[in-house]
mmCIF file of C-alpha atoms in Angstrom:
data_model
loop_
_atom_site.group_PDB
_atom_site.id
_atom_site.type_symbol
_atom_site.label_atom_id
_atom_site.label_comp_id
_atom_site.label_asym_id
_atom_site.label_seq_id
_atom_site.Cartn_x
_atom_site.Cartn_y
_atom_site.Cartn_z
ATOM 1 C CA MET A 1 346.653 174.401 90.300
ATOM 2 C CA ASN A 2 345.563 172.816 93.569
ATOM 3 C CA SER A 3 344.313 175.000 96.377
ATOM 4 C CA SER A 4 345.667 174.481 99.858
ATOM 5 C CA ILE A 5 343.378 173.404 102.676
ATOM 6 C CA SER A 6 343.865 174.595 106.204
ATOM 7 C CA SER A 7 342.604 172.863 109.294
ATOM 8 C CA PRO A 8 339.051 173.828 110.243
ATOM 9 C CA HIS A 9 338.663 175.881 113.401
ATOM 10 C CA LEU A 10 334.895 175.635 113.691
ATOM 11 C CA ASN A 11 332.619 176.479 116.545
ATOM 12 C CA ASN A 12 328.955 176.714 117.353
ATOM 13 C CA ASN A 13 328.909 180.342 116.256
ATOM 14 C CA GLY A 14 330.033 179.296 112.783
ATOM 15 C CA HIS A 15 328.194 176.614 110.903
ATOM 16 C CA SER A 16 327.793 173.559 113.017
ATOM 17 C CA PRO A 17 325.781 172.782 116.138
ATOM 18 C CA GLN A 18 327.588 169.472 116.447
ATOM 19 C CA GLN A 19 331.188 168.366 116.102
ATOM 20 C CA GLU A 20 332.531 165.001 117.160
ATOM 21 C CA ASN A 21 336.171 163.970 117.016
ATOM 22 C CA ALA A 22 337.715 160.510 116.973
ATOM 23 C CA HIS A 23 341.491 160.682 117.283
ATOM 24 C CA SER A 24 343.964 158.114 116.046
ATOM 25 C CA GLY A 25 347.516 159.365 116.397
ATOM 26 C CA GLU A 26 347.891 162.266 114.005
ATOM 27 C CA CYS A 27 344.674 161.388 112.169
ATOM 28 C CA THR A 28 341.342 162.933 113.119
ATOM 29 C CA ILE A 29 337.773 162.263 112.051
ATOM 30 C CA SER A 30 335.357 165.165 112.565
ATOM 31 C CA SER A 31 331.632 165.123 111.823
ATOM 32 C CA PHE A 32 329.630 168.292 111.205
ATOM 33 C CA GLU A 33 325.904 168.761 110.792
ATOM 34 C CA ILE A 34 324.844 170.682 107.704
ATOM 35 C CA ASP A 35 322.104 173.024 108.830
ATOM 36 C CA ALA A 36 320.172 175.970 107.410
ATOM 37 C CA GLU A 37 322.958 178.348 108.476
ATOM 38 C CA THR A 38 325.501 176.400 106.421
ATOM 39 C CA ILE A 39 323.204 176.710 103.428
ATOM 40 C CA ALA A 40 322.553 180.413 103.936
ATOM 41 C CA HIS A 41 326.030 181.704 104.810
ATOM 42 C CA ARG A 42 328.493 179.332 103.088
ATOM 43 C CA SER A 43 330.500 178.691 106.238
ATOM 44 C CA GLU A 44 334.152 177.798 106.760
ATOM 45 C CA LEU A 45 333.150 174.151 106.451
ATOM 46 C CA TYR A 46 331.722 174.979 103.035
ATOM 47 C CA GLN A 47 335.061 176.450 101.921
ATOM 48 C CA ILE A 48 336.980 173.348 103.042
ATOM 49 C CA TRP A 49 334.408 171.080 101.406
ATOM 50 C CA LYS A 50 334.571 173.029 98.142
ATOM 51 C CA THR A 51 338.375 172.952 98.071
ATOM 52 C CA LEU A 52 338.378 169.169 98.529
ATOM 53 C CA PHE A 53 335.945 168.953 95.618
ATOM 54 C CA GLU A 54 338.019 171.205 93.363
ATOM 55 C CA ASN A 55 341.217 169.248 94.084
ATOM 56 C CA ASP A 56 339.608 165.866 93.344
ATOM 57 C CA ARG A 57 340.043 165.063 89.649
ATOM 58 C CA SER A 58 337.608 162.151 89.938
ATOM 59 C CA ALA A 59 334.841 164.220 91.529
ATOM 60 C CA LYS A 60 331.378 164.247 90.004
ATOM 61 C CA ILE A 61 329.489 167.507 89.606
ATOM 62 C CA ILE A 62 326.729 166.051 91.784
ATOM 63 C CA GLU A 63 329.254 166.129 94.663
ATOM 64 C CA HIS A 64 329.709 169.898 94.391
ATOM 65 C CA PRO A 65 328.713 171.578 97.684
ATOM 66 C CA ASP A 66 326.380 173.984 95.860
ATOM 67 C CA TYR A 67 324.565 171.104 94.163
ATOM 68 C CA LEU A 68 324.088 169.200 97.431
ATOM 69 C CA LEU A 69 323.144 172.273 99.460
ATOM 70 C CA LEU A 70 320.557 173.143 96.814
ATOM 71 C CA GLU A 71 319.163 169.618 97.110
ATOM 72 C CA LEU A 72 319.049 169.904 100.906
ATOM 73 C CA GLU A 73 317.352 173.284 100.713
ATOM 74 C CA GLN A 74 314.671 171.768 98.477
ATOM 75 C CA TYR A 75 314.232 168.848 100.904
ATOM 76 C CA LEU A 76 313.861 171.185 103.878
ATOM 77 C CA ARG A 77 311.091 173.110 102.114
ATOM 78 C CA LYS A 78 309.115 169.882 101.792
ATOM 79 C CA ASN A 79 309.905 168.386 105.178
ATOM 80 C CA SER A 80 311.559 170.406 107.925
ATOM 81 C CA SER A 81 311.582 167.353 110.208
ATOM 82 C CA LEU A 82 314.221 165.529 108.170
ATOM 83 C CA PRO A 83 317.308 164.432 110.134
ATOM 84 C CA PRO A 84 320.423 166.545 109.603
ATOM 85 C CA ALA A 85 322.872 165.973 106.787
ATOM 86 C CA PHE A 86 326.534 165.484 107.700
ATOM 87 C CA VAL A 87 329.985 166.232 106.356
ATOM 88 C CA LEU A 88 332.661 163.933 107.796
ATOM 89 C CA LEU A 89 336.275 165.111 107.473
ATOM 90 C CA TYR A 90 339.347 162.895 107.649
ATOM 91 C CA GLN A 91 342.424 164.956 108.570
ATOM 92 C CA GLN A 92 346.123 164.226 108.860
ATOM 93 C CA GLU A 93 348.183 166.575 111.008
ATOM 94 C CA GLY A 94 345.317 169.061 110.875
ATOM 95 C CA LYS A 95 344.976 169.011 107.083
ATOM 96 C CA PRO A 96 341.657 167.809 105.563
ATOM 97 C CA ILE A 97 342.418 164.872 103.260
ATOM 98 C CA ALA A 98 339.078 163.212 102.505
ATOM 99 C CA ALA A 99 335.387 163.608 103.255
ATOM 100 C CA ALA A 100 332.116 161.706 103.245
ATOM 101 C CA VAL A 101 328.850 163.575 102.759
ATOM 102 C CA LEU A 102 325.650 162.002 104.115
ATOM 103 C CA ILE A 103 322.308 163.183 102.720
ATOM 104 C CA PRO A 104 318.974 162.220 104.378
ATOM 105 C CA LYS A 105 317.052 159.615 102.395
ATOM 106 C CA GLU A 106 313.684 157.889 102.808
ATOM 107 C CA ILE A 107 313.002 154.550 101.127
ATOM 108 C CA ASN A 108 309.730 152.735 100.536
ATOM 109 C CA THR A 109 310.604 149.055 100.923
ATOM 110 C CA LYS A 110 307.997 148.209 98.287
ATOM 111 C CA ARG A 111 310.429 149.611 95.712
ATOM 112 C CA ALA A 112 313.112 147.333 97.158
ATOM 113 C CA GLY A 113 310.997 144.249 96.484
ATOM 114 C CA ALA A 114 308.871 143.945 99.634
ATOM 115 C CA PHE A 115 305.161 143.132 99.539
ATOM 116 C CA LEU A 116 302.391 142.914 102.162
ATOM 117 C CA TYR A 117 304.666 144.392 104.841
ATOM 118 C CA THR A 118 306.221 147.502 103.252
ATOM 119 C CA PRO A 119 307.501 149.951 105.899
ATOM 120 C CA ARG A 120 309.148 153.240 104.972
ATOM 121 C CA LEU A 121 312.721 153.509 106.208
ATOM 122 C CA GLN A 122 314.674 156.639 107.108
ATOM 123 C CA GLY A 123 318.413 156.747 106.576
ATOM 124 C CA TYR A 124 321.162 158.346 104.535
ATOM 125 C CA ARG A 125 322.769 158.088 101.133
ATOM 126 C CA LEU A 126 326.454 158.607 100.440
ATOM 127 C CA ALA A 127 326.691 161.608 98.110
ATOM 128 C CA GLY A 128 328.323 160.673 94.814
ATOM 129 C CA ASP A 129 328.557 157.009 95.924
ATOM 130 C CA ARG A 130 332.169 157.682 96.888
ATOM 131 C CA LEU A 131 334.480 159.555 99.222
ATOM 132 C CA LEU A 132 335.670 163.001 98.263
ATOM 133 C CA GLY A 133 339.400 163.756 98.197
ATOM 134 C CA GLU A 134 342.364 161.404 98.530
ATOM 135 C CA GLU A 135 341.003 157.926 99.129
ATOM 136 C CA SER A 136 343.120 155.410 101.049
ATOM 137 C CA VAL A 137 342.385 152.230 102.974
ATOM 138 C CA GLU A 138 342.916 154.056 106.275
ATOM 139 C CA SER A 139 340.734 157.063 105.413
ATOM 140 C CA THR A 140 337.978 154.798 104.086
ATOM 141 C CA GLN A 141 337.993 152.590 107.179
ATOM 142 C CA LYS A 142 337.933 155.509 109.590
ATOM 143 C CA LEU A 143 335.253 157.432 107.693
ATOM 144 C CA PHE A 144 333.034 154.343 107.464
ATOM 145 C CA SER A 145 333.514 153.670 111.156
ATOM 146 C CA GLU A 146 332.291 157.211 111.872
ATOM 147 C CA ILE A 147 329.384 156.733 109.440
ATOM 148 C CA HIS A 148 328.368 153.632 111.403
ATOM 149 C CA HIS A 149 328.482 155.678 114.618
ATOM 150 C CA ILE A 150 326.241 158.377 113.091
ATOM 151 C CA LEU A 151 323.740 155.794 111.822
ATOM 152 C CA GLN A 152 323.449 154.385 115.336
ATOM 153 C CA LYS A 153 323.188 157.790 117.003
ATOM 154 C CA GLN A 154 320.534 159.017 114.546
ATOM 155 C CA LYS A 155 318.689 155.659 114.798
ATOM 156 C CA SER A 156 318.884 155.425 111.015
ATOM 157 C CA HIS A 157 317.947 152.264 109.170
ATOM 158 C CA PHE A 158 320.555 152.336 106.423
ATOM 159 C CA LEU A 159 323.315 154.010 104.477
ATOM 160 C CA LEU A 160 322.496 153.803 100.779
ATOM 161 C CA ILE A 161 325.211 153.619 98.135
ATOM 162 C CA GLU A 162 323.214 153.767 94.922
ATOM 163 C CA ASP A 163 325.865 152.454 92.544
ATOM 164 C CA LEU A 164 328.942 150.631 93.856
ATOM 165 C CA GLU A 165 331.426 148.694 91.733
ATOM 166 C CA LYS A 166 331.996 145.036 92.630
ATOM 167 C CA GLU A 167 335.754 145.587 92.949
ATOM 168 C CA SER A 168 335.465 148.898 94.813
ATOM 169 C CA SER A 169 337.565 149.414 97.946
ATOM 170 C CA LEU A 170 334.420 150.909 99.530
ATOM 171 C CA ARG A 171 332.669 147.558 99.140
ATOM 172 C CA GLU A 172 335.621 145.757 100.758
ATOM 173 C CA VAL A 173 335.563 148.105 103.747
ATOM 174 C CA ALA A 174 331.759 147.840 104.041
ATOM 175 C CA GLN A 175 332.023 144.042 104.164
ATOM 176 C CA GLN A 176 334.429 144.320 107.099
ATOM 177 C CA LEU A 177 332.256 146.661 109.198
ATOM 178 C CA GLN A 178 331.361 145.187 112.576
ATOM 179 C CA GLY A 179 327.742 145.399 113.725
ATOM 180 C CA CYS A 180 326.291 145.896 110.225
ATOM 181 C CA GLN A 181 324.725 143.750 107.562
ATOM 182 C CA LEU A 182 324.697 144.401 103.837
ATOM 183 C CA PHE A 183 321.721 144.192 101.499
ATOM 184 C CA SER A 184 321.543 144.797 97.764
ATOM 185 C CA PRO A 185 318.019 145.329 96.350
ATOM 186 C CA THR A 186 319.335 145.109 92.781
ATOM 187 C CA GLY A 187 322.117 142.582 93.185
ATOM 188 C CA LEU A 188 325.110 143.018 90.909
ATOM 189 C CA GLN A 189 324.274 144.243 87.414
ATOM 190 C CA GLU A 190 326.222 144.874 84.249
ATOM 191 C CA ARG A 191 327.845 148.311 84.310
ATOM 192 C CA LEU A 192 328.514 149.473 80.765
ATOM 193 C CA ARG A 193 330.795 152.279 79.626
ATOM 194 C CA LEU A 194 332.303 153.482 76.409
ATOM 195 C CA GLU A 195 335.931 154.576 76.347
ATOM 196 C CA LEU A 196 335.745 156.821 73.324
ATOM 197 C CA PRO A 197 338.293 156.069 70.565
ATOM 198 C CA PRO A 198 340.189 159.127 69.247
ATOM 199 C CA THR A 199 337.837 159.707 66.299
ATOM 200 C CA LEU A 200 334.233 158.959 65.418
ATOM 201 C CA GLU A 201 335.379 157.007 62.368
ATOM 202 C CA GLU A 202 337.477 154.715 64.556
ATOM 203 C CA TYR A 203 334.502 154.177 66.837
ATOM 204 C CA TRP A 204 332.153 153.192 64.001
ATOM 205 C CA LYS A 205 334.789 150.765 62.706
ATOM 206 C CA THR A 206 334.322 148.742 65.892
ATOM 207 C CA PHE A 207 330.845 147.834 64.577
ATOM 208 C CA SER A 208 330.200 145.180 61.970
ATOM 209 C CA SER A 209 329.277 146.394 58.499
ATOM 210 C CA LYS A 210 325.786 144.962 59.015
ATOM 211 C CA ARG A 211 325.351 146.906 62.256
ATOM 212 C CA ARG A 212 326.522 150.156 60.632
ATOM 213 C CA TYR A 213 324.129 149.577 57.740
ATOM 214 C CA ASN A 214 321.186 149.000 60.094
ATOM 215 C CA LEU A 215 321.907 152.191 62.050
ATOM 216 C CA LYS A 216 321.961 154.228 58.830
ATOM 217 C CA ARG A 217 318.805 152.532 57.571
ATOM 218 C CA GLU A 218 316.918 153.253 60.813
ATOM 219 C CA ARG A 219 317.913 156.912 60.652
ATOM 220 C CA LYS A 220 316.764 157.194 57.026
ATOM 221 C CA ILE A 221 313.379 155.712 57.927
ATOM 222 C CA LEU A 222 312.931 158.430 60.564
ATOM 223 C CA GLU A 223 314.138 161.157 58.171
ATOM 224 C CA LYS A 224 311.539 160.092 55.606
ATOM 225 C CA LYS A 225 308.895 160.931 58.192
ATOM 226 C CA GLY A 226 310.013 164.577 58.343
ATOM 227 C CA ALA A 227 312.849 166.992 59.115
ATOM 228 C CA VAL A 228 314.974 165.623 61.975
ATOM 229 C CA THR A 229 316.855 168.116 64.160
ATOM 230 C CA LEU A 230 319.170 167.610 67.133
ATOM 231 C CA LYS A 231 319.518 170.310 69.792
ATOM 232 C CA ARG A 232 322.221 170.304 72.449
ATOM 233 C CA ILE A 233 321.314 171.958 75.763
ATOM 234 C CA ASP A 234 324.310 173.283 77.689
ATOM 235 C CA SER A 235 323.548 176.893 78.646
ATOM 236 C CA VAL A 236 321.479 178.538 81.360
ATOM 237 C CA GLU A 237 319.326 180.319 78.761
ATOM 238 C CA GLN A 238 318.203 176.975 77.288
ATOM 239 C CA VAL A 239 317.155 175.286 80.525
ATOM 240 C CA ALA A 240 313.529 176.458 80.833
ATOM 241 C CA CYS A 241 312.617 175.603 77.217
ATOM 242 C CA PHE A 242 314.460 172.291 77.482
ATOM 243 C CA LEU A 243 312.441 171.264 80.533
ATOM 244 C CA GLU A 244 309.183 172.240 78.828
ATOM 245 C CA ASP A 245 309.958 170.197 75.703
ATOM 246 C CA ALA A 246 311.408 167.224 77.600
ATOM 247 C CA HIS A 247 308.372 167.286 79.908
ATOM 248 C CA GLN A 248 306.079 167.191 76.873
ATOM 249 C CA VAL A 249 307.896 164.103 75.577
ATOM 250 C CA SER A 250 308.030 162.511 79.015
ATOM 251 C CA LEU A 251 304.233 162.642 79.349
ATOM 252 C CA LYS A 252 303.995 160.411 76.256
ATOM 253 C CA SER A 253 306.785 157.990 77.175
ATOM 254 C CA TRP A 254 306.415 154.423 78.400
ATOM 255 C CA GLN A 255 308.646 155.276 81.368
ATOM 256 C CA THR A 256 306.066 157.737 82.709
ATOM 257 C CA ARG A 257 303.261 155.189 82.302
ATOM 258 C CA GLN A 258 305.225 152.483 84.081
ATOM 259 C CA LEU A 259 307.434 154.387 86.543
ATOM 260 C CA GLY A 260 305.933 157.843 86.977
ATOM 261 C CA LEU A 261 306.806 161.224 85.494
ATOM 262 C CA ARG A 262 310.479 161.390 84.499
ATOM 263 C CA VAL A 263 310.961 165.091 83.713
ATOM 264 C CA GLY A 264 309.230 167.905 85.580
ATOM 265 C CA THR A 265 309.092 171.675 85.256
ATOM 266 C CA SER A 266 309.038 172.650 88.933
ATOM 267 C CA ASP A 267 311.144 175.418 90.448
ATOM 268 C CA ALA A 268 313.348 172.704 91.964
ATOM 269 C CA ASP A 269 313.964 171.164 88.527
ATOM 270 C CA LEU A 270 314.735 174.583 87.086
ATOM 271 C CA GLN A 271 317.199 175.353 89.897
ATOM 272 C CA THR A 272 318.977 172.011 89.558
ATOM 273 C CA TYR A 273 319.485 172.186 85.797
ATOM 274 C CA THR A 274 320.389 175.869 85.984
ATOM 275 C CA PHE A 275 323.162 175.014 88.433
ATOM 276 C CA LEU A 276 324.495 172.264 86.144
ATOM 277 C CA ALA A 277 324.483 174.664 83.198
ATOM 278 C CA SER A 278 326.148 177.474 85.154
ATOM 279 C CA ALA A 279 328.864 175.022 86.252
ATOM 280 C CA GLY A 280 329.506 174.103 82.610
ATOM 281 C CA ALA A 281 328.412 170.510 83.239
ATOM 282 C CA LEU A 282 324.988 170.275 81.586
ATOM 283 C CA ARG A 283 324.988 168.342 78.328
ATOM 284 C CA SER A 284 321.526 167.156 77.366
ATOM 285 C CA TYR A 285 319.793 166.680 74.027
ATOM 286 C CA LEU A 286 316.430 166.947 72.316
ATOM 287 C CA LEU A 287 315.433 165.336 69.036
ATOM 288 C CA TYR A 288 312.810 167.130 66.952
ATOM 289 C CA LEU A 289 310.718 165.892 64.050
ATOM 290 C CA ASP A 290 309.290 168.779 62.021
ATOM 291 C CA ASN A 291 310.016 171.072 65.000
ATOM 292 C CA GLU A 292 308.103 168.849 67.435
ATOM 293 C CA PRO A 293 310.110 167.223 70.273
ATOM 294 C CA ILE A 294 309.966 163.422 70.085
ATOM 295 C CA ALA A 295 312.884 162.301 72.286
ATOM 296 C CA PHE A 296 315.158 163.606 75.032
ATOM 297 C CA MET A 297 318.460 162.546 76.565
ATOM 298 C CA ILE A 298 319.421 163.955 79.960
ATOM 299 C CA GLY A 299 323.109 163.947 80.769
ATOM 300 C CA HIS A 300 325.962 165.918 82.224
ATOM 301 C CA GLN A 301 329.689 165.976 81.612
ATOM 302 C CA TYR A 302 332.416 166.675 84.137
ATOM 303 C CA ASN A 303 336.069 165.706 84.638
ATOM 304 C CA GLY A 304 336.182 163.900 81.307
ATOM 305 C CA VAL A 305 333.103 161.716 81.852
ATOM 306 C CA PHE A 306 329.719 162.053 80.160
ATOM 307 C CA HIS A 307 327.023 160.648 82.460
ATOM 308 C CA TYR A 308 324.003 159.279 80.592
ATOM 309 C CA GLU A 309 321.154 159.703 83.068
ATOM 310 C CA GLU A 310 317.753 159.453 81.422
ATOM 311 C CA VAL A 311 316.320 158.934 77.961
ATOM 312 C CA GLY A 312 312.719 159.012 76.812
ATOM 313 C CA PHE A 313 310.710 159.209 73.629
ATOM 314 C CA ASP A 314 307.159 159.772 72.446
ATOM 315 C CA SER A 315 305.599 156.298 72.246
ATOM 316 C CA ASP A 316 303.641 157.327 69.140
ATOM 317 C CA TYR A 317 306.961 157.188 67.273
ATOM 318 C CA ALA A 318 308.249 153.953 68.825
ATOM 319 C CA LYS A 319 308.401 152.106 65.490
ATOM 320 C CA PHE A 320 310.928 154.674 64.251
ATOM 321 C CA SER A 321 313.345 154.000 67.166
ATOM 322 C CA PRO A 322 313.733 157.685 68.114
ATOM 323 C CA GLY A 323 315.655 156.869 71.293
ATOM 324 C CA LYS A 324 318.313 155.037 69.323
ATOM 325 C CA ALA A 325 318.416 157.801 66.714
ATOM 326 C CA LEU A 326 318.958 160.362 69.472
ATOM 327 C CA LEU A 327 321.752 158.327 71.064
ATOM 328 C CA VAL A 328 323.611 158.036 67.750
ATOM 329 C CA ALA A 329 323.151 161.737 66.977
ATOM 330 C CA GLY A 330 324.248 162.629 70.508
ATOM 331 C CA LEU A 331 327.419 160.556 70.154
ATOM 332 C CA GLU A 332 328.213 162.337 66.900
ATOM 333 C CA ASP A 333 327.807 165.677 68.660
ATOM 334 C CA ILE A 334 329.965 164.534 71.574
ATOM 335 C CA TYR A 335 332.758 163.814 69.108
ATOM 336 C CA SER A 336 332.309 167.182 67.407
ATOM 337 C CA GLU A 337 332.947 169.356 70.480
ATOM 338 C CA ASN A 338 334.447 168.914 73.962
ATOM 339 C CA LYS A 339 334.841 165.140 73.627
ATOM 340 C CA PRO A 340 335.050 163.358 77.004
ATOM 341 C CA THR A 341 337.221 160.334 77.701
ATOM 342 C CA TRP A 342 334.324 158.181 78.887
ATOM 343 C CA PHE A 343 330.631 157.795 78.114
ATOM 344 C CA ASP A 344 329.045 156.229 81.209
ATOM 345 C CA PHE A 345 325.736 154.477 80.503
ATOM 346 C CA GLY A 346 324.906 154.255 84.206
ATOM 347 C CA LEU A 347 323.240 151.450 86.110
ATOM 348 C CA GLY A 348 321.249 148.816 84.299
ATOM 349 C CA ASP A 349 321.727 146.492 81.376
ATOM 350 C CA ALA A 350 320.154 146.910 77.931
ATOM 351 C CA ASP A 351 320.873 145.542 74.472
ATOM 352 C CA TYR A 352 321.619 148.964 73.008
ATOM 353 C CA LYS A 353 324.066 149.721 75.843
ATOM 354 C CA ARG A 354 325.899 146.474 75.158
ATOM 355 C CA GLN A 355 326.078 147.287 71.464
ATOM 356 C CA MET A 356 327.413 150.812 72.009
ATOM 357 C CA SER A 357 329.854 150.162 74.904
ATOM 358 C CA ASN A 358 333.335 148.659 75.047
ATOM 359 C CA HIS A 359 333.969 148.395 78.796
ATOM 360 C CA HIS A 360 332.021 146.020 81.035
ATOM 361 C CA SER A 361 332.087 145.670 84.816
ATOM 362 C CA GLN A 362 329.598 144.887 87.572
ATOM 363 C CA SER A 363 328.014 147.226 90.081
ATOM 364 C CA GLY A 364 324.869 147.513 92.130
ATOM 365 C CA MET A 365 322.954 149.244 94.877
ATOM 366 C CA LEU A 366 324.113 148.554 98.425
ATOM 367 C CA TRP A 367 322.507 149.185 101.803
ATOM 368 C CA ILE A 368 324.686 149.199 104.913
ATOM 369 C CA VAL A 369 322.278 148.360 107.729
ATOM 370 C CA PRO A 370 323.249 148.835 111.398
ATOM 371 C CA ALA A 371 322.185 146.313 114.025
ATOM 372 C CA GLY A 372 318.738 146.681 115.568
ATOM 373 C CA PHE A 373 315.559 144.665 116.091
ATOM 374 C CA LYS A 374 313.456 146.431 113.429
ATOM 375 C CA ASN A 375 316.336 146.356 110.961
ATOM 376 C CA ARG A 376 316.758 142.590 111.413
ATOM 377 C CA ILE A 377 313.029 142.014 110.844
ATOM 378 C CA VAL A 378 312.909 144.221 107.733
ATOM 379 C CA MET A 379 316.055 142.678 106.219
ATOM 380 C CA ARG A 380 314.788 139.134 106.787
ATOM 381 C CA TRP A 381 311.473 140.031 105.165
ATOM 382 C CA LEU A 382 313.142 141.677 102.158
ATOM 383 C CA LYS A 383 315.342 138.625 101.628
ATOM 384 C CA THR A 384 312.292 136.339 101.953
ATOM 385 C CA CYS A 385 310.398 138.409 99.367
ATOM 386 C CA ARG A 386 313.354 138.221 97.006
ATOM 387 C CA ALA A 387 313.583 134.430 97.409
ATOM 388 C CA MET A 388 309.840 134.024 96.740
ATOM 389 C CA LYS A 389 310.039 136.185 93.619
ATOM 390 C CA CYS A 390 313.055 134.211 92.409
ATOM 391 C CA ILE A 391 311.140 130.934 92.808
ATOM 392 C CA ALA A 392 308.146 132.362 90.928
ATOM 393 C CA ARG A 393 310.398 133.667 88.152
ATOM 394 C CA ASN A 394 312.125 130.287 87.762
ATOM 395 C CA LEU A 395 308.743 128.535 87.544
ATOM 396 C CA LEU A 396 307.557 130.945 84.854
ATOM 397 C CA GLN A 397 310.793 130.518 82.914
ATOM 398 C CA SER A 398 310.561 126.735 83.061
ATOM 399 C CA THR A 399 307.056 126.854 81.544
ATOM 400 C CA GLY A 400 307.852 129.520 78.941
ATOM 401 C CA LEU A 401 305.358 131.951 80.475
ATOM 402 C CA PHE A 402 308.058 134.398 81.581
ATOM 403 C CA ARG A 403 309.084 135.193 78.013
ATOM 404 C CA ARG A 404 305.468 135.685 76.925
ATOM 405 C CA LEU A 405 304.730 137.991 79.869
ATOM 406 C CA ARG A 406 307.848 140.039 79.129
ATOM 407 C CA GLN A 407 306.772 140.443 75.501
ATOM 408 C CA ILE A 408 303.295 141.563 76.600
ATOM 409 C CA ILE A 409 304.792 144.124 79.005
ATOM 410 C CA ARG A 410 307.124 145.465 76.326
ATOM 411 C CA ARG A 411 304.257 145.854 73.878
ATOM 412 C CA SER A 412 302.198 147.646 76.525
ATOM 413 C CA LYS A 413 305.096 150.096 77.002
ATOM 414 C CA GLY A 414 305.097 150.935 73.336
ATOM 415 C CA GLY A 415 308.836 150.234 73.157
ATOM 416 C CA LYS A 416 311.055 147.703 71.469
#
């Protein structure tokens, strides 16, 4: 049953030191700062925000107000000088219809492909990479227009949408924004999903007999090494031990060597995963060999979608393909209880994702960059760096060196 939403009557004694309205007939856009008082007292804005979330059947758990307020609280502990977060409400005849939530974000341009000149940029990310509530062309246009206004007022360098589909209406509206330029550090990438067939047997029948045989053979090779056990983590009581074991595996993974630590055991990590578990959304896995953790899969499930976030394995066991064994075992468990409609592999292409998925699209990271002298300089430099790297890559490919370098890097990671 949907909850009703009443019009917000908010003032400076409630939650928000700032409210700005842009009227268009019977439609209103209001922007509200999320401050420490909002976090502490769960204001009227919070109640409206939460109701929009609960009524949105496409919402992701990472859009829940409690999840985002917890994230903001953790940010504020580290850096109290961060710019404010915002909730933007689109209303019709006084009734909240849709919302955009902007979370402060800092980006090192080195990670976006820059070299030599690598400034750090301050901006925002769009929570959930989407609008909350009933999305329409009008609501999207008006909310994005207000986002542009906030970026200019806060002197922000960008709005980050971390994963945006090529055919998304958000992308169309972003392309039409006046006074902004778009930049995609990743470009468009394959976005792979699995629409789960009714039964596990039907799913395996989509594989060739040779592929099914190889999967069974790889599992048997691992089982000959010792007793293999799968553990599902979905309760609050399991969170602390899960983080300890996943952290232990993460320290020995190629991802940590190449990209930095993937799983921590801080109070912030504990709070985040505890929230997911308490909301009934945590669904992660550990694979054990003779009671020792050798692989982990971090994921959550909400509104019929399992989100595959992170996987890692102990590089000492790389030749036994523990990551693949965990994925197969996890899929079997997903079919055994509370089966979702979709298994979302997330951003990024990989052979195993292609083999396991049945739905392909394209998506990528997008920056919406407001006009400004520094922004123009940074964007030109980022595009120049990308062009130079593309030329170097093409030269290496033409000489055959690119393939050899990639093989060397893969061997150094200890993966396959």
